[in-house]
Amino acid sequence: MNSSGGPIWTRLPSGTGLLRAAGESVPPTWFVLIGILSVQAGAGVASRLFAVLPPSAVVWLRLLTSAVVLLALARPALRGRTRADWMVAVGFGVCLATMNFAIYQSFARIPLGIAVTIEFLGPLSVAVIGSRRRIDLLWVALAGAGVVLLGRSDGDITLAGVLFALLAGAAWAGYILLSAATGRRFHGMSGLAVASVAGTVLVAPAGIAAGGSALLDPRLLLIGLAIGLLSSVVPYTLEMQALRRMPPRVFGILMSLEPAAAALVGLVLLGEFLSAWQWLAIGCVVAASVGATRRREPKEPRRSDAPVEEAPEREPD
């Protein structure tokens, strides 16, 4: 609020005000859905890039892009931080880096939709662990049925791809748990910005070694920048707009559509045709996620750099 009691954004330039006004006229559901498609489109573009640039290098470019943007937006204050603050933020960054590194390795080995479906077991586990609702046992069984159905593959699933997706899911679960701790210690996006820098530094040796001289190719750098924008910056911005006007429960339900969105993007961009059993498996995991989220107010942050705030206020990525 400004000194006159009006909202602070009334003091912003007219162009920014017009953009904000335009954003307010768009239903928040569309922001979430476009953000989901943007994340998966970024993954699809990244998968196509693997032919000329290894996954380690691609994920490093994505992390680097998001770290630079978040630092510019958050401008975190670094003075006066305790050792515990830094340990939490760095741990958050380790989860962020592991999550992105592992899922990109999985994308290089198994279809996009299947990788994201397996990865989604991480946040789903966080949603139901510790729950005292008997109905959550149904959602666990339904997700388990989806995993069993994925085992009916006709050869397009490799053990390495599945293991990398499971590692990404475990890191996503850690990301969720550490996001709340980071939000309690850092204001707004500051913690996420610090974590993104830590994750970028962690992946840098593998990314630079794998990419080599190809990282000096301006064309590849531009594609890497596009992946970072699609996978982190665009969905982060849209989610921030949506979360101002949407209950977290509704947001969580919409986010449950990610595995299906990933399968559709894989079909359109990569020509990854899934069997009927695999589509049914994806449907089981989506339904389980919707069911587990339906009555839960706290929202689990997404893997793609979602903004961090102390729960239950929530907030990106």
PDB file of C-alpha atoms in Angstrom:
ATOM      1  CA  MET A   1       0.000   0.000   0.000  1.00  0.00           C
ATOM      2  CA  ASN A   2       1.173   3.560  -0.629  1.00  0.00           C
ATOM      3  CA  SER A   3       0.880   6.442   1.827  1.00  0.00           C
ATOM      4  CA  SER A   4      -2.534   7.370   0.500  1.00  0.00           C
ATOM      5  CA  GLY A   5      -3.882   3.910   1.239  1.00  0.00           C
ATOM      6  CA  GLY A   6      -4.073   2.811  -2.410  1.00  0.00           C
ATOM      7  CA  PRO A   7      -2.329  -0.275  -3.804  1.00  0.00           C
ATOM      8  CA  ILE A   8       1.369   0.153  -4.406  1.00  0.00           C
ATOM      9  CA  TRP A   9       1.128  -0.868  -8.055  1.00  0.00           C
ATOM     10  CA  THR A  10      -0.759   2.350  -8.833  1.00  0.00           C
ATOM     11  CA  ARG A  11       2.631   4.038  -8.654  1.00  0.00           C
ATOM     12  CA  LEU A  12       4.079   1.818 -11.394  1.00  0.00           C
ATOM     13  CA  PRO A  13       4.449   3.013 -14.988  1.00  0.00           C
ATOM     14  CA  SER A  14       1.296   2.965 -17.045  1.00  0.00           C
ATOM     15  CA  GLY A  15       2.580   0.130 -19.264  1.00  0.00           C
ATOM     16  CA  THR A  16       3.016  -2.163 -16.291  1.00  0.00           C
ATOM     17  CA  GLY A  17      -0.401  -1.172 -15.010  1.00  0.00           C
ATOM     18  CA  LEU A  18      -1.931  -2.061 -18.354  1.00  0.00           C
ATOM     19  CA  LEU A  19      -0.262  -5.472 -18.319  1.00  0.00           C
ATOM     20  CA  ARG A  20      -1.509  -6.109 -14.803  1.00  0.00           C
ATOM     21  CA  ALA A  21      -5.020  -5.031 -15.766  1.00  0.00           C
ATOM     22  CA  ALA A  22      -4.909  -7.329 -18.795  1.00  0.00           C
ATOM     23  CA  GLY A  23      -3.761 -10.185 -16.554  1.00  0.00           C
ATOM     24  CA  GLU A  24      -6.638  -9.601 -14.163  1.00  0.00           C
ATOM     25  CA  SER A  25      -9.102 -10.051 -17.012  1.00  0.00           C
ATOM     26  CA  VAL A  26      -7.829 -13.560 -17.816  1.00  0.00           C
ATOM     27  CA  PRO A  27      -9.257 -16.414 -15.692  1.00  0.00           C
ATOM     28  CA  PRO A  28      -6.519 -17.794 -13.389  1.00  0.00           C
ATOM     29  CA  THR A  29      -7.259 -21.334 -14.561  1.00  0.00           C
ATOM     30  CA  TRP A  30      -5.858 -20.406 -17.956  1.00  0.00           C
ATOM     31  CA  PHE A  31      -2.642 -19.157 -16.368  1.00  0.00           C
ATOM     32  CA  VAL A  32      -2.136 -22.514 -14.653  1.00  0.00           C
ATOM     33  CA  LEU A  33      -2.953 -24.567 -17.745  1.00  0.00           C
ATOM     34  CA  ILE A  34      -0.686 -22.470 -19.975  1.00  0.00           C
ATOM     35  CA  GLY A  35       2.056 -22.750 -17.352  1.00  0.00           C
ATOM     36  CA  ILE A  36       1.737 -26.548 -17.329  1.00  0.00           C
ATOM     37  CA  LEU A  37       1.938 -26.687 -21.113  1.00  0.00           C
ATOM     38  CA  SER A  38       4.912 -24.314 -21.057  1.00  0.00           C
ATOM     39  CA  VAL A  39       6.836 -26.560 -18.643  1.00  0.00           C
ATOM     40  CA  GLN A  40       6.195 -29.651 -20.726  1.00  0.00           C
ATOM     41  CA  ALA A  41       6.910 -27.827 -23.999  1.00  0.00           C
ATOM     42  CA  GLY A  42      10.268 -26.833 -22.516  1.00  0.00           C
ATOM     43  CA  ALA A  43      10.879 -30.490 -21.691  1.00  0.00           C
ATOM     44  CA  GLY A  44       9.933 -31.463 -25.242  1.00  0.00           C
ATOM     45  CA  VAL A  45      12.326 -28.915 -26.759  1.00  0.00           C
ATOM     46  CA  ALA A  46      15.039 -30.121 -24.384  1.00  0.00           C
ATOM     47  CA  SER A  47      14.488 -33.719 -25.470  1.00  0.00           C
ATOM     48  CA  ARG A  48      14.924 -32.736 -29.123  1.00  0.00           C
ATOM     49  CA  LEU A  49      18.145 -30.952 -28.226  1.00  0.00           C
ATOM     50  CA  PHE A  50      19.664 -34.111 -26.707  1.00  0.00           C
ATOM     51  CA  ALA A  51      20.791 -35.200 -30.185  1.00  0.00           C
ATOM     52  CA  VAL A  52      23.408 -32.428 -30.243  1.00  0.00           C
ATOM     53  CA  LEU A  53      23.771 -31.483 -26.573  1.00  0.00           C
ATOM     54  CA  PRO A  54      23.862 -34.006 -23.695  1.00  0.00           C
ATOM     55  CA  PRO A  55      21.138 -33.824 -21.005  1.00  0.00           C
ATOM     56  CA  SER A  56      23.626 -32.616 -18.371  1.00  0.00           C
ATOM     57  CA  ALA A  57      24.495 -29.590 -20.487  1.00  0.00           C
ATOM     58  CA  VAL A  58      20.852 -28.837 -21.294  1.00  0.00           C
ATOM     59  CA  VAL A  59      19.771 -28.940 -17.665  1.00  0.00           C
ATOM     60  CA  TRP A  60      22.671 -26.681 -16.698  1.00  0.00           C
ATOM     61  CA  LEU A  61      21.556 -24.109 -19.276  1.00  0.00           C
ATOM     62  CA  ARG A  62      18.023 -24.281 -17.881  1.00  0.00           C
ATOM     63  CA  LEU A  63      19.210 -23.811 -14.297  1.00  0.00           C
ATOM     64  CA  LEU A  64      21.537 -20.993 -15.316  1.00  0.00           C
ATOM     65  CA  THR A  65      18.734 -19.139 -17.096  1.00  0.00           C
ATOM     66  CA  SER A  66      16.325 -19.421 -14.181  1.00  0.00           C
ATOM     67  CA  ALA A  67      19.013 -18.452 -11.646  1.00  0.00           C
ATOM     68  CA  VAL A  68      19.877 -15.272 -13.546  1.00  0.00           C
ATOM     69  CA  VAL A  69      16.215 -14.273 -13.870  1.00  0.00           C
ATOM     70  CA  LEU A  70      15.413 -15.024 -10.229  1.00  0.00           C
ATOM     71  CA  LEU A  71      18.440 -13.082  -9.005  1.00  0.00           C
ATOM     72  CA  ALA A  72      17.355 -10.104 -11.076  1.00  0.00           C
ATOM     73  CA  LEU A  73      13.816 -10.296  -9.708  1.00  0.00           C
ATOM     74  CA  ALA A  74      14.511 -11.134  -6.062  1.00  0.00           C
ATOM     75  CA  ARG A  75      17.809  -9.335  -5.410  1.00  0.00           C
ATOM     76  CA  PRO A  76      18.268 -11.363  -2.202  1.00  0.00           C
ATOM     77  CA  ALA A  77      19.879  -9.749   0.835  1.00  0.00           C
ATOM     78  CA  LEU A  78      22.858 -11.922   1.805  1.00  0.00           C
ATOM     79  CA  ARG A  79      24.021 -10.171   4.939  1.00  0.00           C
ATOM     80  CA  GLY A  80      22.948 -11.288   8.393  1.00  0.00           C
ATOM     81  CA  ARG A  81      22.222 -14.874   7.382  1.00  0.00           C
ATOM     82  CA  THR A  82      22.967 -17.671   9.825  1.00  0.00           C
ATOM     83  CA  ARG A  83      24.731 -20.895   9.001  1.00  0.00           C
ATOM     84  CA  ALA A  84      21.410 -22.713   9.341  1.00  0.00           C
ATOM     85  CA  ASP A  85      19.859 -20.373   6.769  1.00  0.00           C
ATOM     86  CA  TRP A  86      22.569 -21.193   4.247  1.00  0.00           C
ATOM     87  CA  MET A  87      22.356 -24.924   4.927  1.00  0.00           C
ATOM     88  CA  VAL A  88      18.612 -24.957   4.289  1.00  0.00           C
ATOM     89  CA  ALA A  89      18.911 -22.886   1.099  1.00  0.00           C
ATOM     90  CA  VAL A  90      21.792 -24.984  -0.225  1.00  0.00           C
ATOM     91  CA  GLY A  91      19.912 -28.187   0.610  1.00  0.00           C
ATOM     92  CA  PHE A  92      16.970 -26.767  -1.297  1.00  0.00           C
ATOM     93  CA  GLY A  93      19.301 -26.092  -4.217  1.00  0.00           C
ATOM     94  CA  VAL A  94      20.644 -29.653  -4.111  1.00  0.00           C
ATOM     95  CA  CYS A  95      17.090 -30.989  -4.388  1.00  0.00           C
ATOM     96  CA  LEU A  96      16.355 -28.557  -7.221  1.00  0.00           C
ATOM     97  CA  ALA A  97      19.482 -29.581  -9.135  1.00  0.00           C
ATOM     98  CA  THR A  98      18.963 -33.312  -8.555  1.00  0.00           C
ATOM     99  CA  MET A  99      15.338 -33.086  -9.606  1.00  0.00           C
ATOM    100  CA  ASN A 100      16.109 -31.374 -12.899  1.00  0.00           C
ATOM    101  CA  PHE A 101      19.231 -33.414 -13.642  1.00  0.00           C
ATOM    102  CA  ALA A 102      17.498 -36.742 -13.013  1.00  0.00           C
ATOM    103  CA  ILE A 103      14.331 -35.988 -14.963  1.00  0.00           C
ATOM    104  CA  TYR A 104      16.306 -34.809 -17.999  1.00  0.00           C
ATOM    105  CA  GLN A 105      18.312 -38.026 -17.874  1.00  0.00           C
ATOM    106  CA  SER A 106      15.003 -39.876 -17.779  1.00  0.00           C
ATOM    107  CA  PHE A 107      13.640 -37.901 -20.733  1.00  0.00           C
ATOM    108  CA  ALA A 108      16.641 -39.070 -22.742  1.00  0.00           C
ATOM    109  CA  ARG A 109      15.707 -42.722 -22.103  1.00  0.00           C
ATOM    110  CA  ILE A 110      11.924 -43.097 -21.836  1.00  0.00           C
ATOM    111  CA  PRO A 111       8.875 -41.237 -23.207  1.00  0.00           C
ATOM    112  CA  LEU A 112       8.169 -37.842 -21.691  1.00  0.00           C
ATOM    113  CA  GLY A 113       4.706 -38.701 -20.390  1.00  0.00           C
ATOM    114  CA  ILE A 114       5.868 -41.876 -18.664  1.00  0.00           C
ATOM    115  CA  ALA A 115       8.852 -40.123 -17.062  1.00  0.00           C
ATOM    116  CA  VAL A 116       6.672 -37.343 -15.621  1.00  0.00           C
ATOM    117  CA  THR A 117       4.080 -39.866 -14.438  1.00  0.00           C
ATOM    118  CA  ILE A 118       6.706 -41.798 -12.478  1.00  0.00           C
ATOM    119  CA  GLU A 119       8.242 -38.578 -11.177  1.00  0.00           C
ATOM    120  CA  PHE A 120       4.829 -37.446  -9.970  1.00  0.00           C
ATOM    121  CA  LEU A 121       4.861 -40.256  -7.408  1.00  0.00           C
ATOM    122  CA  GLY A 122       7.197 -38.031  -5.342  1.00  0.00           C
ATOM    123  CA  PRO A 123       4.769 -35.178  -4.580  1.00  0.00           C
ATOM    124  CA  LEU A 124       1.905 -37.673  -4.388  1.00  0.00           C
ATOM    125  CA  SER A 125       3.773 -39.533  -1.640  1.00  0.00           C
ATOM    126  CA  VAL A 126       4.269 -36.295   0.297  1.00  0.00           C
ATOM    127  CA  ALA A 127       0.541 -35.588  -0.024  1.00  0.00           C
ATOM    128  CA  VAL A 128      -0.535 -38.881   1.539  1.00  0.00           C
ATOM    129  CA  ILE A 129       2.283 -39.713   3.989  1.00  0.00           C
ATOM    130  CA  GLY A 130       1.149 -38.963   7.493  1.00  0.00           C
ATOM    131  CA  SER A 131      -2.477 -38.642   6.433  1.00  0.00           C
ATOM    132  CA  ARG A 132      -5.110 -40.138   8.730  1.00  0.00           C
ATOM    133  CA  ARG A 133      -7.785 -40.249   6.073  1.00  0.00           C
ATOM    134  CA  ARG A 134      -8.657 -43.799   5.069  1.00  0.00           C
ATOM    135  CA  ILE A 135      -9.593 -42.655   1.592  1.00  0.00           C
ATOM    136  CA  ASP A 136      -5.958 -41.761   0.956  1.00  0.00           C
ATOM    137  CA  LEU A 137      -5.207 -45.480   0.975  1.00  0.00           C
ATOM    138  CA  LEU A 138      -7.406 -45.661  -2.110  1.00  0.00           C
ATOM    139  CA  TRP A 139      -5.321 -43.019  -3.867  1.00  0.00           C
ATOM    140  CA  VAL A 140      -2.117 -44.879  -2.971  1.00  0.00           C
ATOM    141  CA  ALA A 141      -3.594 -48.095  -4.391  1.00  0.00           C
ATOM    142  CA  LEU A 142      -4.706 -46.274  -7.533  1.00  0.00           C
ATOM    143  CA  ALA A 143      -1.239 -44.781  -8.064  1.00  0.00           C
ATOM    144  CA  GLY A 144       0.271 -48.226  -7.468  1.00  0.00           C
ATOM    145  CA  ALA A 145      -2.049 -49.664 -10.093  1.00  0.00           C
ATOM    146  CA  GLY A 146      -0.784 -47.029 -12.500  1.00  0.00           C
ATOM    147  CA  VAL A 147       2.811 -48.081 -11.859  1.00  0.00           C
ATOM    148  CA  VAL A 148       1.879 -51.733 -12.449  1.00  0.00           C
ATOM    149  CA  LEU A 149       0.217 -50.816 -15.724  1.00  0.00           C
ATOM    150  CA  LEU A 150       3.364 -49.008 -16.837  1.00  0.00           C
ATOM    151  CA  GLY A 151       5.106 -52.346 -16.448  1.00  0.00           C
ATOM    152  CA  ARG A 152       3.002 -53.686 -19.327  1.00  0.00           C
ATOM    153  CA  SER A 153       5.225 -51.750 -21.726  1.00  0.00           C
ATOM    154  CA  ASP A 154       6.216 -53.254 -25.046  1.00  0.00           C
ATOM    155  CA  GLY A 155       9.879 -52.245 -24.763  1.00  0.00           C
ATOM    156  CA  ASP A 156       9.907 -48.448 -24.709  1.00  0.00           C
ATOM    157  CA  ILE A 157      10.714 -48.289 -20.974  1.00  0.00           C
ATOM    158  CA  THR A 158      14.262 -48.864 -19.755  1.00  0.00           C
ATOM    159  CA  LEU A 159      15.341 -49.563 -16.192  1.00  0.00           C
ATOM    160  CA  ALA A 160      17.732 -46.598 -16.212  1.00  0.00           C
ATOM    161  CA  GLY A 161      14.967 -44.258 -17.368  1.00  0.00           C
ATOM    162  CA  VAL A 162      12.632 -45.462 -14.635  1.00  0.00           C
ATOM    163  CA  LEU A 163      15.315 -45.157 -11.943  1.00  0.00           C
ATOM    164  CA  PHE A 164      16.176 -41.604 -13.003  1.00  0.00           C
ATOM    165  CA  ALA A 165      12.461 -40.694 -12.919  1.00  0.00           C
ATOM    166  CA  LEU A 166      12.151 -42.187  -9.419  1.00  0.00           C
ATOM    167  CA  LEU A 167      15.205 -40.205  -8.315  1.00  0.00           C
ATOM    168  CA  ALA A 168      13.607 -37.056  -9.732  1.00  0.00           C
ATOM    169  CA  GLY A 169      10.420 -37.859  -7.820  1.00  0.00           C
ATOM    170  CA  ALA A 170      12.351 -38.331  -4.567  1.00  0.00           C
ATOM    171  CA  ALA A 171      14.145 -35.019  -5.152  1.00  0.00           C
ATOM    172  CA  TRP A 172      10.790 -33.367  -5.880  1.00  0.00           C
ATOM    173  CA  ALA A 173       9.527 -34.645  -2.518  1.00  0.00           C
ATOM    174  CA  GLY A 174      12.602 -33.153  -0.839  1.00  0.00           C
ATOM    175  CA  TYR A 175      12.022 -29.924  -2.751  1.00  0.00           C
ATOM    176  CA  ILE A 176       8.502 -29.718  -1.330  1.00  0.00           C
ATOM    177  CA  LEU A 177       9.656 -30.295   2.241  1.00  0.00           C
ATOM    178  CA  LEU A 178      12.576 -27.863   2.037  1.00  0.00           C
ATOM    179  CA  SER A 179      10.553 -25.166   0.280  1.00  0.00           C
ATOM    180  CA  ALA A 180       8.563 -24.472   3.446  1.00  0.00           C
ATOM    181  CA  ALA A 181      11.736 -24.329   5.556  1.00  0.00           C
ATOM    182  CA  THR A 182      13.331 -21.972   3.039  1.00  0.00           C
ATOM    183  CA  GLY A 183      10.230 -19.785   2.963  1.00  0.00           C
ATOM    184  CA  ARG A 184      10.397 -19.380   6.746  1.00  0.00           C
ATOM    185  CA  ARG A 185      13.991 -18.152   6.580  1.00  0.00           C
ATOM    186  CA  PHE A 186      14.012 -16.067   3.382  1.00  0.00           C
ATOM    187  CA  HIS A 187      11.585 -13.423   2.223  1.00  0.00           C
ATOM    188  CA  GLY A 188       9.627 -13.929  -0.983  1.00  0.00           C
ATOM    189  CA  MET A 189      11.707 -15.328  -3.828  1.00  0.00           C
ATOM    190  CA  SER A 190      15.065 -14.728  -2.141  1.00  0.00           C
ATOM    191  CA  GLY A 191      15.457 -18.289  -0.926  1.00  0.00           C
ATOM    192  CA  LEU A 192      14.554 -19.729  -4.305  1.00  0.00           C
ATOM    193  CA  ALA A 193      17.056 -17.418  -5.993  1.00  0.00           C
ATOM    194  CA  VAL A 194      19.844 -18.556  -3.637  1.00  0.00           C
ATOM    195  CA  ALA A 195      18.840 -22.199  -4.113  1.00  0.00           C
ATOM    196  CA  SER A 196      18.863 -21.775  -7.900  1.00  0.00           C
ATOM    197  CA  VAL A 197      22.407 -20.409  -7.794  1.00  0.00           C
ATOM    198  CA  ALA A 198      23.488 -23.334  -5.592  1.00  0.00           C
ATOM    199  CA  GLY A 199      21.878 -25.807  -7.982  1.00  0.00           C
ATOM    200  CA  THR A 200      23.492 -24.167 -11.001  1.00  0.00           C
ATOM    201  CA  VAL A 201      26.927 -24.352  -9.387  1.00  0.00           C
ATOM    202  CA  LEU A 202      26.360 -27.995  -8.434  1.00  0.00           C
ATOM    203  CA  VAL A 203      25.446 -29.064 -11.971  1.00  0.00           C
ATOM    204  CA  ALA A 204      28.047 -26.825 -13.674  1.00  0.00           C
ATOM    205  CA  PRO A 205      30.981 -29.324 -13.676  1.00  0.00           C
ATOM    206  CA  ALA A 206      28.898 -32.091 -15.269  1.00  0.00           C
ATOM    207  CA  GLY A 207      27.090 -29.714 -17.609  1.00  0.00           C
ATOM    208  CA  ILE A 208      30.195 -27.928 -18.857  1.00  0.00           C
ATOM    209  CA  ALA A 209      32.177 -31.158 -19.202  1.00  0.00           C
ATOM    210  CA  ALA A 210      29.369 -32.829 -21.156  1.00  0.00           C
ATOM    211  CA  GLY A 211      28.648 -29.809 -23.342  1.00  0.00           C
ATOM    212  CA  GLY A 212      32.228 -28.876 -24.091  1.00  0.00           C
ATOM    213  CA  SER A 213      32.748 -26.545 -27.011  1.00  0.00           C
ATOM    214  CA  ALA A 214      29.122 -26.971 -28.071  1.00  0.00           C
ATOM    215  CA  LEU A 215      28.178 -24.583 -25.268  1.00  0.00           C
ATOM    216  CA  LEU A 216      29.913 -21.833 -27.244  1.00  0.00           C
ATOM    217  CA  ASP A 217      27.516 -22.295 -30.182  1.00  0.00           C
ATOM    218  CA  PRO A 218      25.211 -19.224 -30.143  1.00  0.00           C
ATOM    219  CA  ARG A 219      22.358 -21.206 -31.680  1.00  0.00           C
ATOM    220  CA  LEU A 220      22.484 -23.861 -28.980  1.00  0.00           C
ATOM    221  CA  LEU A 221      22.773 -21.205 -26.291  1.00  0.00           C
ATOM    222  CA  LEU A 222      19.626 -19.516 -27.604  1.00  0.00           C
ATOM    223  CA  ILE A 223      17.770 -22.830 -27.565  1.00  0.00           C
ATOM    224  CA  GLY A 224      18.982 -23.410 -24.023  1.00  0.00           C
ATOM    225  CA  LEU A 225      17.735 -19.955 -23.082  1.00  0.00           C
ATOM    226  CA  ALA A 226      14.345 -20.770 -24.636  1.00  0.00           C
ATOM    227  CA  ILE A 227      14.180 -23.970 -22.587  1.00  0.00           C
ATOM    228  CA  GLY A 228      14.899 -22.014 -19.410  1.00  0.00           C
ATOM    229  CA  LEU A 229      12.196 -19.493 -20.255  1.00  0.00           C
ATOM    230  CA  LEU A 230       9.608 -22.136 -21.153  1.00  0.00           C
ATOM    231  CA  SER A 231      10.404 -24.421 -18.216  1.00  0.00           C
ATOM    232  CA  SER A 232      10.905 -21.847 -15.469  1.00  0.00           C
ATOM    233  CA  VAL A 233      10.323 -18.167 -16.172  1.00  0.00           C
ATOM    234  CA  VAL A 234       7.016 -18.336 -18.074  1.00  0.00           C
ATOM    235  CA  PRO A 235       5.259 -20.844 -15.761  1.00  0.00           C
ATOM    236  CA  TYR A 236       6.652 -19.098 -12.681  1.00  0.00           C
ATOM    237  CA  THR A 237       5.207 -15.765 -13.792  1.00  0.00           C
ATOM    238  CA  LEU A 238       1.843 -17.267 -14.700  1.00  0.00           C
ATOM    239  CA  GLU A 239       1.607 -19.209 -11.439  1.00  0.00           C
ATOM    240  CA  MET A 240       2.302 -16.065  -9.437  1.00  0.00           C
ATOM    241  CA  GLN A 241      -0.624 -14.377 -11.183  1.00  0.00           C
ATOM    242  CA  ALA A 242      -2.902 -17.393 -10.687  1.00  0.00           C
ATOM    243  CA  LEU A 243      -2.098 -17.914  -7.011  1.00  0.00           C
ATOM    244  CA  ARG A 244      -3.207 -14.374  -6.197  1.00  0.00           C
ATOM    245  CA  ARG A 245      -6.723 -15.214  -7.355  1.00  0.00           C
ATOM    246  CA  MET A 246      -7.099 -18.984  -6.909  1.00  0.00           C
ATOM    247  CA  PRO A 247      -7.466 -21.200  -3.815  1.00  0.00           C
ATOM    248  CA  PRO A 248      -4.453 -23.503  -3.310  1.00  0.00           C
ATOM    249  CA  ARG A 249      -6.725 -26.555  -3.386  1.00  0.00           C
ATOM    250  CA  VAL A 250      -7.856 -25.707  -6.923  1.00  0.00           C
ATOM    251  CA  PHE A 251      -4.270 -24.988  -7.959  1.00  0.00           C
ATOM    252  CA  GLY A 252      -3.158 -28.382  -6.667  1.00  0.00           C
ATOM    253  CA  ILE A 253      -5.894 -30.186  -8.575  1.00  0.00           C
ATOM    254  CA  LEU A 254      -4.956 -28.432 -11.819  1.00  0.00           C
ATOM    255  CA  MET A 255      -1.287 -29.271 -11.286  1.00  0.00           C
ATOM    256  CA  SER A 256      -2.286 -32.934 -11.177  1.00  0.00           C
ATOM    257  CA  LEU A 257      -2.794 -32.717 -14.936  1.00  0.00           C
ATOM    258  CA  GLU A 258       0.966 -32.527 -15.537  1.00  0.00           C
ATOM    259  CA  PRO A 259       1.491 -36.223 -16.444  1.00  0.00           C
ATOM    260  CA  ALA A 260      -1.283 -36.079 -19.035  1.00  0.00           C
ATOM    261  CA  ALA A 261       0.074 -32.799 -20.408  1.00  0.00           C
ATOM    262  CA  ALA A 262       3.538 -34.339 -20.661  1.00  0.00           C
ATOM    263  CA  ALA A 263       2.157 -37.307 -22.587  1.00  0.00           C
ATOM    264  CA  LEU A 264       0.355 -35.008 -25.023  1.00  0.00           C
ATOM    265  CA  VAL A 265       3.451 -32.848 -25.560  1.00  0.00           C
ATOM    266  CA  GLY A 266       5.523 -35.986 -26.090  1.00  0.00           C
ATOM    267  CA  LEU A 267       3.033 -37.132 -28.708  1.00  0.00           C
ATOM    268  CA  VAL A 268       2.911 -33.806 -30.561  1.00  0.00           C
ATOM    269  CA  LEU A 269       6.547 -32.658 -30.348  1.00  0.00           C
ATOM    270  CA  LEU A 270       8.413 -35.954 -30.164  1.00  0.00           C
ATOM    271  CA  GLY A 271       6.100 -38.462 -31.823  1.00  0.00           C
ATOM    272  CA  GLU A 272       6.037 -40.593 -28.663  1.00  0.00           C
ATOM    273  CA  PHE A 273       2.997 -42.823 -29.105  1.00  0.00           C
ATOM    274  CA  LEU A 274       1.851 -44.527 -25.927  1.00  0.00           C
ATOM    275  CA  SER A 275      -0.132 -47.738 -25.643  1.00  0.00           C
ATOM    276  CA  ALA A 276      -3.639 -47.886 -24.214  1.00  0.00           C
ATOM    277  CA  TRP A 277      -2.217 -49.447 -21.040  1.00  0.00           C
ATOM    278  CA  GLN A 278       0.219 -46.571 -20.630  1.00  0.00           C
ATOM    279  CA  TRP A 279      -2.521 -43.958 -21.094  1.00  0.00           C
ATOM    280  CA  LEU A 280      -4.585 -45.827 -18.506  1.00  0.00           C
ATOM    281  CA  ALA A 281      -1.585 -45.800 -16.147  1.00  0.00           C
ATOM    282  CA  ILE A 282      -1.217 -42.042 -16.567  1.00  0.00           C
ATOM    283  CA  GLY A 283      -4.932 -41.648 -15.886  1.00  0.00           C
ATOM    284  CA  CYS A 284      -4.608 -43.642 -12.654  1.00  0.00           C
ATOM    285  CA  VAL A 285      -1.795 -41.436 -11.354  1.00  0.00           C
ATOM    286  CA  VAL A 286      -3.619 -38.240 -12.356  1.00  0.00           C
ATOM    287  CA  ALA A 287      -6.800 -39.426 -10.621  1.00  0.00           C
ATOM    288  CA  ALA A 288      -4.845 -40.404  -7.506  1.00  0.00           C
ATOM    289  CA  SER A 289      -3.183 -37.000  -7.393  1.00  0.00           C
ATOM    290  CA  VAL A 290      -6.499 -35.180  -7.816  1.00  0.00           C
ATOM    291  CA  GLY A 291      -8.036 -37.266  -5.061  1.00  0.00           C
ATOM    292  CA  ALA A 292      -5.151 -36.731  -2.653  1.00  0.00           C
ATOM    293  CA  THR A 293      -5.128 -32.987  -3.322  1.00  0.00           C
ATOM    294  CA  ARG A 294      -8.875 -32.370  -3.398  1.00  0.00           C
ATOM    295  CA  ARG A 295      -9.316 -31.679   0.314  1.00  0.00           C
ATOM    296  CA  ARG A 296      -5.883 -30.366   1.106  1.00  0.00           C
ATOM    297  CA  GLU A 297      -5.379 -26.644   1.532  1.00  0.00           C
ATOM    298  CA  PRO A 298      -1.545 -26.481   1.478  1.00  0.00           C
ATOM    299  CA  LYS A 299      -0.190 -26.647  -2.048  1.00  0.00           C
ATOM    300  CA  GLU A 300       2.938 -28.559  -2.923  1.00  0.00           C
ATOM    301  CA  PRO A 301       5.313 -26.387  -4.974  1.00  0.00           C
ATOM    302  CA  ARG A 302       6.065 -27.633  -8.458  1.00  0.00           C
ATOM    303  CA  ARG A 303       9.488 -28.836  -9.577  1.00  0.00           C
ATOM    304  CA  SER A 304       9.939 -26.043 -12.055  1.00  0.00           C
ATOM    305  CA  ASP A 305      11.095 -23.265  -9.716  1.00  0.00           C
ATOM    306  CA  ALA A 306       7.744 -22.347  -8.161  1.00  0.00           C
ATOM    307  CA  PRO A 307       7.846 -19.359  -5.839  1.00  0.00           C
ATOM    308  CA  VAL A 308       8.545 -20.153  -2.216  1.00  0.00           C
ATOM    309  CA  GLU A 309       6.706 -18.850   0.797  1.00  0.00           C
ATOM    310  CA  GLU A 310       5.927 -20.099   4.199  1.00  0.00           C
ATOM    311  CA  ALA A 311       2.986 -22.486   4.241  1.00  0.00           C
ATOM    312  CA  PRO A 312       0.054 -22.137   4.512  1.00  0.00           C
ATOM    313  CA  GLU A 313       0.325 -18.816   2.646  1.00  0.00           C
ATOM    314  CA  ARG A 314       2.283 -20.679  -0.049  1.00  0.00           C
ATOM    315  CA  GLU A 315       4.186 -18.837  -2.530  1.00  0.00           C
ATOM    316  CA  PRO A 316       8.709 -21.125  -9.153  1.00  0.00           C
ATOM    317  CA  ASP A 317      11.657 -23.086 -11.231  1.00  0.00           C
TER     318      ASP A 317
END
